[in-house]
Coordinates of C-alpha atoms in Angstrom, one line a residue:
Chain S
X1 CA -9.4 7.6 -14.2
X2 CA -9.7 5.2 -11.1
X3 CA -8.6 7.1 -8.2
X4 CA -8.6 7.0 -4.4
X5 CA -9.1 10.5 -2.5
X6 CA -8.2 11.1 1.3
X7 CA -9.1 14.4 2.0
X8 CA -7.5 14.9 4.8
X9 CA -3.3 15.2 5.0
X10 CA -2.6 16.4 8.3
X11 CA -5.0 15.9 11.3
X12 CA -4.5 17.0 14.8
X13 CA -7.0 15.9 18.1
X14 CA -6.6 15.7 21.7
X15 CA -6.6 11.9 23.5
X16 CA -10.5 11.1 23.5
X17 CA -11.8 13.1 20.9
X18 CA -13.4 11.2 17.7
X19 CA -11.8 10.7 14.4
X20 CA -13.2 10.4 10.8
X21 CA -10.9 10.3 7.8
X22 CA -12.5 10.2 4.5
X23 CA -11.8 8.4 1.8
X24 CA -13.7 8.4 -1.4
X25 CA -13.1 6.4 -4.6
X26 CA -14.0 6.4 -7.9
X27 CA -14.9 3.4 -10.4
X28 CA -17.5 1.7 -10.8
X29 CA -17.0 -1.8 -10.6
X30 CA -16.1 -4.3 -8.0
X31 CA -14.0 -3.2 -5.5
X32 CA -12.5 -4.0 -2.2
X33 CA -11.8 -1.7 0.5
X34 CA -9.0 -1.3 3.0
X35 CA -7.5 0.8 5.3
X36 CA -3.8 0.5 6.4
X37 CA -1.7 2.3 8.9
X38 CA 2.2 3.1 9.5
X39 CA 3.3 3.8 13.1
X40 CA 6.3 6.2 13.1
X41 CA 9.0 3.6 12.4
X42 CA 7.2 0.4 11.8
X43 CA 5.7 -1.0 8.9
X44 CA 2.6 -0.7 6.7
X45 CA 0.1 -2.9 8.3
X46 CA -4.0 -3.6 7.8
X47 CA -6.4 -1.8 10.0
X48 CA -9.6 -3.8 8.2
X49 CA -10.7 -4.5 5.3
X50 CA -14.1 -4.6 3.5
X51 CA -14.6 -7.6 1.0
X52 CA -18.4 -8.2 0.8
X53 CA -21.8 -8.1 3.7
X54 CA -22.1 -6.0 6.6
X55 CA -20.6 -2.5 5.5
X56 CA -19.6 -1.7 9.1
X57 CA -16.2 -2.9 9.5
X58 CA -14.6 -3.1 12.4
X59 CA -10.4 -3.2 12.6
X60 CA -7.5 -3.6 14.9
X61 CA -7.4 -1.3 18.2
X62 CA -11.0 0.1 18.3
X63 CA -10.9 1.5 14.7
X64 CA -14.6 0.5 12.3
X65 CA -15.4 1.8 8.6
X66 CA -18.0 2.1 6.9
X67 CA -18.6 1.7 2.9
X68 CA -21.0 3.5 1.4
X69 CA -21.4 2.1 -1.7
X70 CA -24.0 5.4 -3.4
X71 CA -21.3 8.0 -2.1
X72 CA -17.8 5.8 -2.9
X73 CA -16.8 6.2 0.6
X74 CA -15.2 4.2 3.0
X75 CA -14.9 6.5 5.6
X76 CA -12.8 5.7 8.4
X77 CA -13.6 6.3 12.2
X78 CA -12.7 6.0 16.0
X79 CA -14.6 7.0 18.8
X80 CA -11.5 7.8 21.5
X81 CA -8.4 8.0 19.9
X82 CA -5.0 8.0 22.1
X83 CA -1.6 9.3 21.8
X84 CA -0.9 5.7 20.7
X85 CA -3.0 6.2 17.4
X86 CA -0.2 9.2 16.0
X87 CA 0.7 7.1 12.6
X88 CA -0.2 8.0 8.9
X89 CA -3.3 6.4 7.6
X90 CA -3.4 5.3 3.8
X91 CA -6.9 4.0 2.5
X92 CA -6.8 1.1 -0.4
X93 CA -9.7 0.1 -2.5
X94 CA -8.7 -3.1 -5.1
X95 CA -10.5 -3.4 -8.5
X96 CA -10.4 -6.4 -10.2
X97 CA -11.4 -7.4 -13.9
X98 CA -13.5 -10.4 -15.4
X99 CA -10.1 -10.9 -16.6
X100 CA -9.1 -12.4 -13.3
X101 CA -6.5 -9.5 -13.0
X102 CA -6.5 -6.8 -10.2
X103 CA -4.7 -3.4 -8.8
X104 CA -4.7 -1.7 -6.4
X105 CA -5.0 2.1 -6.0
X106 CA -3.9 3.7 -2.6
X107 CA -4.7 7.4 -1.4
X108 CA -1.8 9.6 -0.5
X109 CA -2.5 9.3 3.3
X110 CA -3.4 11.2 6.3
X111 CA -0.8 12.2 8.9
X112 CA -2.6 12.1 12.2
X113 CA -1.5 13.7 15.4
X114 CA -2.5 12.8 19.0
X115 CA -1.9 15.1 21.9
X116 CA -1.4 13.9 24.8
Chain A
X1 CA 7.8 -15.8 12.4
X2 CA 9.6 -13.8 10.4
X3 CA 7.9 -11.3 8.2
X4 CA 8.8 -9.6 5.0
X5 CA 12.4 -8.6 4.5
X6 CA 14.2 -6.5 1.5
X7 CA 17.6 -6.1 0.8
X8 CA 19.6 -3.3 0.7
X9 CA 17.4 -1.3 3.3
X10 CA 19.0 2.1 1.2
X11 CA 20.7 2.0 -2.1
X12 CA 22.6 4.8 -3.5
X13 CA 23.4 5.0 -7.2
X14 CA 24.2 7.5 -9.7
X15 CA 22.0 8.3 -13.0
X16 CA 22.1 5.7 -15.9
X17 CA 23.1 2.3 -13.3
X18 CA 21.1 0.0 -13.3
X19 CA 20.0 -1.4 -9.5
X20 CA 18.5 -4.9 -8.5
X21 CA 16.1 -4.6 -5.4
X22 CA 15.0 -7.8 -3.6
X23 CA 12.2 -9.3 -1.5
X24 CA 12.5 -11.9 0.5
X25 CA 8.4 -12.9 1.2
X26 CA 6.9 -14.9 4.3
X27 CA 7.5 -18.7 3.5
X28 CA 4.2 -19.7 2.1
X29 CA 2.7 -17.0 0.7
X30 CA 1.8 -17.3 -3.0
X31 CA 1.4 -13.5 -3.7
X32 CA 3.7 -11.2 -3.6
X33 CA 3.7 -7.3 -4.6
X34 CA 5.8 -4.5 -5.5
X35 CA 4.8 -0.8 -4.5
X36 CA 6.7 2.4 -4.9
X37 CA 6.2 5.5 -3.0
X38 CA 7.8 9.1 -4.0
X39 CA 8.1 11.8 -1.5
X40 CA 4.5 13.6 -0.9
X41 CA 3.0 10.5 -2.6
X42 CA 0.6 7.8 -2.4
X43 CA 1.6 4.3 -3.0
X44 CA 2.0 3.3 -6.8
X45 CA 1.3 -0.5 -7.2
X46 CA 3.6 -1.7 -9.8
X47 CA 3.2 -5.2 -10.0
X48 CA 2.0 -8.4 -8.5
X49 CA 2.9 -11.8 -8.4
X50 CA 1.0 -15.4 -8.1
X51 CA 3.3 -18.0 -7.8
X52 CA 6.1 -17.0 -10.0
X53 CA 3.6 -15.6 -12.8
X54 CA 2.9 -11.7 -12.8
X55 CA -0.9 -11.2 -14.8
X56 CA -0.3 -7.6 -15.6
X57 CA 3.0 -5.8 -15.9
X58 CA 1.0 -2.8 -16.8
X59 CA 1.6 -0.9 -13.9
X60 CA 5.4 -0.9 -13.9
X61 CA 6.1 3.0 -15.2
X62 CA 8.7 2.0 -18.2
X63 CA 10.4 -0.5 -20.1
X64 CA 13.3 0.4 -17.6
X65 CA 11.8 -1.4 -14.7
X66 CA 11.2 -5.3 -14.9
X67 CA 10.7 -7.8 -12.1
X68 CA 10.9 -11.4 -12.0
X69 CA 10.0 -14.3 -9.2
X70 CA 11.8 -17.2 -9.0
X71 CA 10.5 -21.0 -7.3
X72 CA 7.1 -18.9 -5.7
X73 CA 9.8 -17.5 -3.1
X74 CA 12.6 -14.3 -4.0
X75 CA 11.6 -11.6 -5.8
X76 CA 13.7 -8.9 -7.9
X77 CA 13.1 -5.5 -9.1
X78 CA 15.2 -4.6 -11.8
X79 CA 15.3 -0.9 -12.6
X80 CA 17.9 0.1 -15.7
X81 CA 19.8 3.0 -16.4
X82 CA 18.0 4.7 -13.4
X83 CA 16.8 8.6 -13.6
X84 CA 16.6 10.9 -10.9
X85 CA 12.3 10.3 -10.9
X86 CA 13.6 7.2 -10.1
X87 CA 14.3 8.0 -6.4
X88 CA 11.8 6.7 -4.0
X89 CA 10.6 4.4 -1.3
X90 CA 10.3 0.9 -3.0
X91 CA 7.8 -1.6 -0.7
X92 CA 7.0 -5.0 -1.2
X93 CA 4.2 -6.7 0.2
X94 CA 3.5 -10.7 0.2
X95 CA -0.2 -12.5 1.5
X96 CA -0.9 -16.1 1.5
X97 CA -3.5 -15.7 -1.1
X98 CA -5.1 -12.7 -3.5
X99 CA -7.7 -12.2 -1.1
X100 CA -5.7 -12.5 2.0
X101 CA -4.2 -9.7 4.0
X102 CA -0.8 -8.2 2.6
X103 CA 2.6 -7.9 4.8
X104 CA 4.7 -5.3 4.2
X105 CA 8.6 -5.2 4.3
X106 CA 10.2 -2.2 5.4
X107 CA 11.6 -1.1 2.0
X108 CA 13.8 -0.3 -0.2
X109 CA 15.1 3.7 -0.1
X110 CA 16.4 4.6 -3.3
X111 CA 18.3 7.4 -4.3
X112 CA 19.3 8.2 -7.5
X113 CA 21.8 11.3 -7.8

């Protein structure tokens, strides 16, 4: 079955350590990657996205991913993160058909925590 | 300008109502999409618009739930004689295009007692 795997739920850093979520997918078509974010109280919004070429990404606010196509990973990262980053992180792939039809399949997300 | 809205922001009902859950999308986007999200949960896509046509109602979870878009704008979810399992976060989400970024509302919370 198609699925989208975030291993991580809850994550906890200091301000200026590094961050890597993972996310791993698994089908074997076409896909599309994305990563998404929620501040505490705001709405869902796009970090980046990967659609085709370079498979560094880089996002909104510092934030890059990389898709490994051989390991279904689009693993997210940030050098420096700061109290400012504390949201929950969903990761998103999109798989579309010959058909012309598409879904898409979000992980259940990863809480992160930054302390000041 | 102003971004995705839904109406009512919470929604109380009791078991076997049927409730009507509406998106208003960002004037001009062609797609529009419906996403539900229970407690501890990822988000389940349900279904997606182009225009006012949806490709594939396969995702929507039973015959109970239906959803129709009227002149490429307004949106409705229609869920009938609604079950507890029922009770849960329900997003929509518009973009300009199918490959263009999506804009989420804030949600529907509903609660089904």
């Amino acid at each position: 079955a198609q699925s989208v795997s975030q291993h991580n739920h809850h994550v906890i850093l200091s301000e200026a350590a590094s961050l890597e979520l993972g996310c791993n997918y698994s089908y074997g078509g076409t896909v599309n990657l994305f990563w998404y974010v929620q501040y505490p109280g705001q709405h869902l919004q796009l970090l980046l996205k990967y659609f085709s070429g370079d498979p560094l990404v880089k996002g909104i606010k510092g934030f890059e991913a990389e898709f490994i196509k051989s390991k279904f990973s689009f693993n997210l990262r940030k050098p420096s993160v700061q109290w400012s980053d504390t949201a929950e992180y969903f990761c998103a792939v999109k798989l579309s058909w010959t058909s012309g039809t598409y879904k898409y399949i979000f992980g259940t997300g990863t809480r992160l925590k930054v302390l000041a | 300008g102003a971004g995705v809205s839904q109406s009512p922001s919470n929604k109380v009902t009791e078991k076997g109502k049927d409730v009507e859950l509406r998106c208003d999308p960002i004037s001009g986007h062609t797609a529009l999409y419906w996403y539900r999200q229970s407690l501890g949960q990822g988000l389940e896509f349900l279904i997606y618009f182009q225009g006012n046509s949806a490709p594939d109602k396969s995702g929507l979870p039973s015959d109970r739930f239906s959803a129709e878009r009227t002149g490429g704008s307004v949106s409705t979810l229609t869920i009938q004689r609604t079950q507890q399992e029922d009770s849960a976060v329900y997003l929509c989400a518009s973009s300009r295009g199918t490959e263009e970024t999506q804009y989420f509302g804030p949600g529907t919370r509903l609660l089904v007692l």
